[in-house]
Each structure stands twice: as structure tokens, then as C-alpha cells.
Short mmCIF file of C-alpha atoms and ligand atoms in Angstrom, two decimals:
data_model
loop_
_atom_site.label_atom_id
_atom_site.label_comp_id
_atom_site.label_asym_id
_atom_site.label_seq_id
_atom_site.Cartn_x
_atom_site.Cartn_y
_atom_site.Cartn_z
CA MET X 2 -28.76 -107.71 23.77
CA ALA X 3 -31.16 -109.57 26.03
CA GLY X 4 -33.53 -108.37 28.72
CA PHE X 5 -36.38 -109.55 30.88
CA ASP X 6 -39.07 -108.41 33.29
CA LEU X 7 -41.56 -110.21 35.50
CA SER X 8 -44.40 -108.33 33.84
CA GLU X 9 -45.84 -109.94 30.69
CA PRO X 10 -47.57 -106.74 29.49
CA ALA X 11 -44.26 -104.86 29.83
CA ILE X 12 -42.50 -107.46 27.67
CA LYS X 13 -45.30 -107.43 25.06
CA TYR X 14 -45.04 -103.64 24.90
CA LEU X 15 -41.25 -103.81 24.50
CA LYS X 16 -41.58 -106.36 21.68
CA ARG X 17 -43.99 -104.01 19.87
CA ARG X 18 -41.55 -101.10 20.29
CA LEU X 19 -38.65 -103.19 18.99
CA ARG X 20 -40.66 -104.29 15.92
CA ARG X 21 -41.73 -100.71 15.22
CA SER X 22 -38.09 -99.53 15.39
CA ARG X 23 -36.90 -102.54 13.32
CA LEU X 24 -34.59 -103.63 16.12
CA SER X 25 -34.06 -107.08 17.50
CA ALA X 26 -33.24 -108.28 21.00
CA GLU X 27 -34.02 -111.32 23.07
CA VAL X 28 -36.72 -110.18 25.51
CA TYR X 29 -38.75 -112.47 27.73
CA VAL X 30 -40.52 -112.88 31.06
CA ASP X 31 -38.26 -113.99 33.91
CA ASP X 32 -37.56 -113.41 37.58
CA MET X 33 -34.55 -111.39 38.75
CA THR X 34 -34.07 -113.64 41.75
CA GLU X 35 -33.71 -116.93 39.87
CA PHE X 36 -32.73 -116.44 36.25
CA ARG X 37 -30.09 -118.38 34.32
CA ARG X 38 -28.38 -117.47 31.03
CA LYS X 39 -26.51 -119.94 28.83
CA LYS X 40 -24.25 -117.40 27.14
CA LYS X 41 -22.22 -115.10 29.39
CA ALA X 42 -22.58 -111.35 28.87
CA ASP X 43 -19.93 -108.60 29.03
CA VAL X 44 -22.21 -106.08 30.74
CA GLY X 45 -25.47 -106.22 32.64
CA TYR X 46 -27.56 -103.36 33.91
CA CYS X 47 -30.55 -102.77 36.14
CA MET X 48 -31.60 -99.17 36.58
CA ILE X 49 -34.20 -96.89 38.12
CA ASN X 50 -34.78 -98.69 41.43
CA THR X 51 -35.83 -102.04 39.97
CA PHE X 52 -33.39 -103.67 42.40
CA ARG X 53 -35.37 -102.18 45.29
CA HIS X 54 -38.38 -104.33 44.30
CA LEU X 55 -36.46 -107.27 45.78
CA ALA X 56 -38.14 -107.53 49.16
CA ASN X 57 -35.38 -108.84 51.41
CA GLU X 58 -31.68 -109.70 51.77
CA ALA X 59 -32.14 -113.27 50.51
CA GLU X 60 -33.73 -112.07 47.25
CA ALA X 61 -31.06 -109.37 46.77
CA ILE X 62 -28.25 -111.90 47.30
CA SER X 63 -29.91 -114.44 45.02
CA HIS X 64 -30.18 -111.76 42.32
CA LEU X 65 -26.50 -110.80 42.60
CA LYS X 66 -25.49 -114.46 42.35
CA CYS X 67 -27.64 -114.89 39.20
CA VAL X 68 -26.09 -111.77 37.65
CA ALA X 69 -22.57 -112.96 38.51
CA ALA X 70 -23.28 -116.34 36.88
CA ALA X 71 -24.56 -114.55 33.75
CA LEU X 72 -21.44 -112.35 33.36
CA ARG X 73 -18.00 -113.29 32.13
CA LYS X 74 -15.11 -112.88 34.58
CA GLY X 75 -14.19 -109.16 34.62
CA GLY X 76 -17.66 -108.26 33.28
CA ILE X 77 -19.50 -105.22 34.56
CA TYR X 78 -22.84 -104.88 36.34
CA ILE X 79 -24.37 -101.38 36.45
CA LEU X 80 -26.90 -100.97 39.22
CA GLY X 81 -28.92 -97.75 39.58
CA LEU X 82 -31.05 -96.96 42.61
CA HIS X 83 -31.94 -94.32 45.19
CA LEU X 84 -30.05 -94.71 48.44
CA LEU X 85 -31.44 -93.24 51.63
CA PRO X 86 -29.29 -90.51 53.18
CA PRO X 87 -29.85 -90.44 57.00
CA ASP X 88 -31.43 -86.96 56.84
CA ALA X 89 -33.80 -87.83 53.93
CA ASP X 90 -37.34 -86.50 54.12
CA GLU X 91 -39.47 -89.58 54.77
CA GLU X 92 -42.53 -87.89 53.24
CA ASP X 93 -40.75 -87.16 49.96
CA GLY X 94 -42.58 -87.01 46.63
CA GLU X 95 -41.88 -86.33 42.98
CA ARG X 96 -43.83 -85.24 39.91
CA TRP X 97 -42.91 -85.11 36.25
CA THR X 98 -44.71 -84.48 32.99
CA ALA X 99 -43.74 -85.68 29.51
CA ARG X 100 -45.31 -85.02 26.13
CA HIS X 101 -45.20 -87.05 22.94
CA GLY X 102 -47.29 -85.75 20.02
CA GLN X 103 -50.85 -85.32 21.34
CA THR X 104 -50.21 -87.41 24.43
CA LYS X 105 -49.34 -85.90 27.80
CA VAL X 106 -48.29 -88.06 30.75
CA THR X 107 -48.10 -86.79 34.32
CA MET X 108 -46.57 -89.08 36.91
CA THR X 109 -46.83 -88.40 40.65
CA LEU X 110 -44.89 -90.39 43.22
CA ARG X 111 -45.84 -90.19 46.89
CA VAL X 112 -44.47 -92.08 49.88
CA LEU X 113 -47.48 -93.61 51.66
CA GLU X 114 -45.61 -95.56 54.34
CA PHE X 115 -42.02 -95.45 55.53
CA HIS X 116 -40.47 -98.10 57.82
CA ARG X 117 -36.83 -97.31 58.49
CA ARG X 118 -36.22 -100.24 60.87
CA GLN X 119 -37.99 -102.84 58.72
CA ARG X 120 -36.28 -101.26 55.70
CA TYR X 121 -39.15 -100.67 53.32
CA GLU X 122 -41.40 -97.93 52.03
CA ILE X 123 -44.69 -98.04 50.13
CA VAL X 124 -44.62 -95.63 47.22
CA ARG X 125 -47.76 -94.70 45.27
CA PHE X 126 -47.26 -94.15 41.52
CA SER X 127 -50.19 -92.22 40.03
CA MET X 128 -50.19 -91.72 36.27
CA ARG X 129 -52.51 -89.50 34.28
CA VAL X 130 -52.49 -89.88 30.51
CA SER X 131 -54.33 -87.25 28.46
CA ARG X 132 -54.94 -87.45 24.74
CA ALA X 133 -57.46 -85.66 22.54
CA GLY X 134 -59.67 -84.70 25.50
CA ARG X 135 -59.60 -88.23 26.93
CA ASP X 136 -58.10 -88.95 30.34
CA LEU X 137 -56.79 -92.27 31.62
CA ARG X 138 -55.67 -92.68 35.23
CA PHE X 139 -53.57 -95.50 36.68
CA ARG X 140 -52.46 -96.04 40.25
CA THR X 141 -50.08 -98.66 41.69
CA ASP X 142 -48.59 -98.96 45.18
CA TYR X 143 -45.13 -100.55 45.24
CA ARG X 144 -43.21 -101.84 48.21
CA LEU X 145 -39.55 -100.84 47.81
CA ARG X 146 -36.66 -101.95 50.02
CA ILE X 147 -34.56 -99.21 51.60
CA TYR X 148 -30.75 -99.07 51.39
CA THR X 149 -28.36 -96.67 53.10
CA ALA X 150 -24.82 -96.43 51.70
CA ALA X 151 -23.55 -98.68 54.53
CA GLN X 152 -26.25 -101.30 53.90
CA MET X 153 -25.42 -101.34 50.18
CA LYS X 154 -21.67 -101.72 50.91
CA ALA X 155 -22.42 -104.56 53.32
CA LEU X 156 -24.55 -106.32 50.70
CA ILE X 157 -21.84 -106.08 48.02
CA ASN X 158 -19.19 -107.31 50.47
CA SER X 159 -21.36 -110.16 51.74
CA GLY X 160 -20.44 -112.34 48.77
CA PRO X 161 -17.27 -112.96 46.75
CA GLU X 162 -18.90 -112.22 43.38
CA PHE X 163 -18.42 -108.48 42.91
CA GLU X 164 -15.95 -105.69 43.52
CA LEU X 165 -17.19 -102.10 43.64
CA LEU X 166 -15.22 -100.29 40.90
CA ASN X 167 -16.84 -96.87 40.88
CA VAL X 168 -19.86 -94.86 41.94
CA TYR X 169 -21.76 -92.13 40.08
CA ASP X 170 -25.00 -90.25 40.49
CA PHE X 171 -27.76 -89.69 37.93
CA CYS X 172 -25.65 -86.95 36.24
CA TYR X 173 -23.52 -89.82 34.83
CA GLU X 174 -20.31 -87.74 34.76
CA ILE X 175 -17.88 -90.51 33.88
CA GLU X 176 -14.83 -88.33 34.59
CA GLU X 177 -16.10 -87.52 38.09
CA PRO X 178 -16.57 -90.70 40.10
CA LEU X 179 -18.04 -90.26 43.57
CA LYS X 180 -17.74 -92.04 46.91
CA LEU X 181 -20.34 -94.48 48.22
CA ASN X 182 -21.34 -92.54 51.31
CA ASP X 183 -24.32 -90.85 52.97
CA ASP X 184 -24.07 -87.76 50.70
CA LEU X 185 -25.47 -89.84 47.85
CA GLY X 186 -29.15 -90.18 46.98
CA ASP X 187 -29.36 -91.07 43.29
CA THR X 188 -26.70 -93.71 42.87
CA VAL X 189 -25.15 -95.72 40.03
CA LEU X 190 -22.86 -98.51 41.19
CA ILE X 191 -20.30 -100.01 38.81
CA LEU X 192 -19.62 -103.55 39.96
CA GLN X 193 -17.03 -105.86 38.47
CA ARG X 194 -17.43 -109.62 38.41
CA ARG X 195 -14.42 -111.19 40.13
C1 SAM C 6 -38.71 -99.30 37.59
S1 SAM C 6 -39.51 -100.53 36.61
C2 SAM C 6 -38.31 -100.75 35.31
C3 SAM C 6 -38.95 -101.12 34.02
C4 SAM C 6 -38.00 -101.55 32.91
N1 SAM C 6 -37.44 -102.88 33.19
C5 SAM C 6 -36.91 -100.56 32.66
O1 SAM C 6 -35.75 -100.82 33.02
O2 SAM C 6 -37.19 -99.49 32.12
C6 SAM C 6 -39.36 -101.93 37.64
C7 SAM C 6 -39.71 -103.24 36.96
O3 SAM C 6 -39.26 -104.31 37.79
C8 SAM C 6 -40.07 -105.41 37.51
N2 SAM C 6 -39.85 -106.43 38.55
C9 SAM C 6 -40.19 -106.39 39.86
N3 SAM C 6 -39.80 -107.51 40.49
C10 SAM C 6 -39.17 -108.28 39.56
C11 SAM C 6 -38.55 -109.56 39.58
N4 SAM C 6 -38.48 -110.28 40.70
N5 SAM C 6 -38.01 -110.04 38.44
C12 SAM C 6 -38.08 -109.31 37.28
N6 SAM C 6 -38.66 -108.09 37.19
C13 SAM C 6 -39.21 -107.59 38.31
C14 SAM C 6 -41.47 -104.83 37.45
O4 SAM C 6 -42.33 -105.65 36.71
C15 SAM C 6 -41.20 -103.47 36.77
O5 SAM C 6 -41.46 -103.53 35.39
#
């Protein structure tokens, strides 16, 4: 098992979690658009919209080429992201709360800007962490690239590296594969390295 992220604090945190759980994995800082692996993997995955951080077509293509080079022939790449159905509410938001022991985390996502033609949105992530009467607040604005089903199909078909094997949503019902079309929002693509 190996994994990376551009964020050093995220990798430090993950290393602490692995140590605490007495697990081992190769985790390090790297860039999705230009990484290389010596040993080929059977499966790769990239979930929860991370792929949408890649700002343009060139970065997305470069990423897919890096993943293809890191997988053995016939290997699988699992890519999870939100697609944009044509009738999607451009002002959409989301809020969730999670508790762990004394700690309560509330996350609020709000679309600040939406640019359909330029294919990006700015999403504000506001996090409130409460513990023992103490409150911490964090706020980050991320620029995320927008994909419709057709744009995602075109991207996959733009190179020879991958074949689309199956499509699911975030219910992960393996016996009930879906179609890559405009009915989908939450999307999990199963790509096979040719
Ligand atoms: C939705 S979070 C996912 C966090 C974590 N990797 C996971 O899967 O739970 C998106 C992550 O993408 C990372 N990221 C953004 N651009 C990146 C890039 N070019 N290369 C590697 N990681 C990147 C950010 O640092 C952020 O941690």
C-alpha cells in the first residue's frame, strides 16, 4: 500500500495515524500530475473529488498518464468525483456533523462562484471543531474543475491508456452498475489499464 498527497501536514497526520494503529504503508508528499512509481500496482484509487483539484485538461491528462504508468496492464483505477448534471443547482451546499469522543466537527460546504463555461467553481469549506468548551474554526476556498458526464467520457477517450469498465454512485452497489450519463451526480468510475 502506498499513497501520497501534495500537503505535508496531511502526510504527517497520516503517518501519526498509521503508527497509532500499528499499520505500515509507504506515504509521502508528491504531485498527482507528475508522479512516478518504480513498482507497478494492481489497483489505484483517488476518491472524494481530489481529481477535480486538477485545474485544467493538461493536468488531468498528465495525471491519467502517470496513473497508467504506475499500474500493471489490466490493473484498475477507481476514480470518485461529483459530476455536474445539466440541471444541477449552481448555488448548492452541504453540511455534515461527526462526533468522536468529546470532539464534534461540523463541516459546511458552500459554492461561492460557479463558472460553467470556464468549467470551474470555487467552493468554501468551513470547519468548526468543538471540544471541551473550546472552538476552533478553519476556512479554505478551493477551486474545483467541473465535469459533465460527456466531458468525463471525452477525457477518458482522449488517450489510449484506459477503458471504462463500470460506473457506480456513492452507494457502491457492486451488483448494480450504472451508466455514465447526465442522471449521475456522485460518481465512481472503474477504469482498466489497457
Ligand atoms: C478531498 S482531499 C482528499 C484527502 C485524502 N487524500 C483522502 O483521500 O482522504 C483532496 C486532497 O488533494 C490534495 N491535492 C490537491 N492537488 C494535488 C496534487 N496536484 N497532487 C497531490 N495532491 C493534491 C490536497 O492536498 C487534498 O489533501
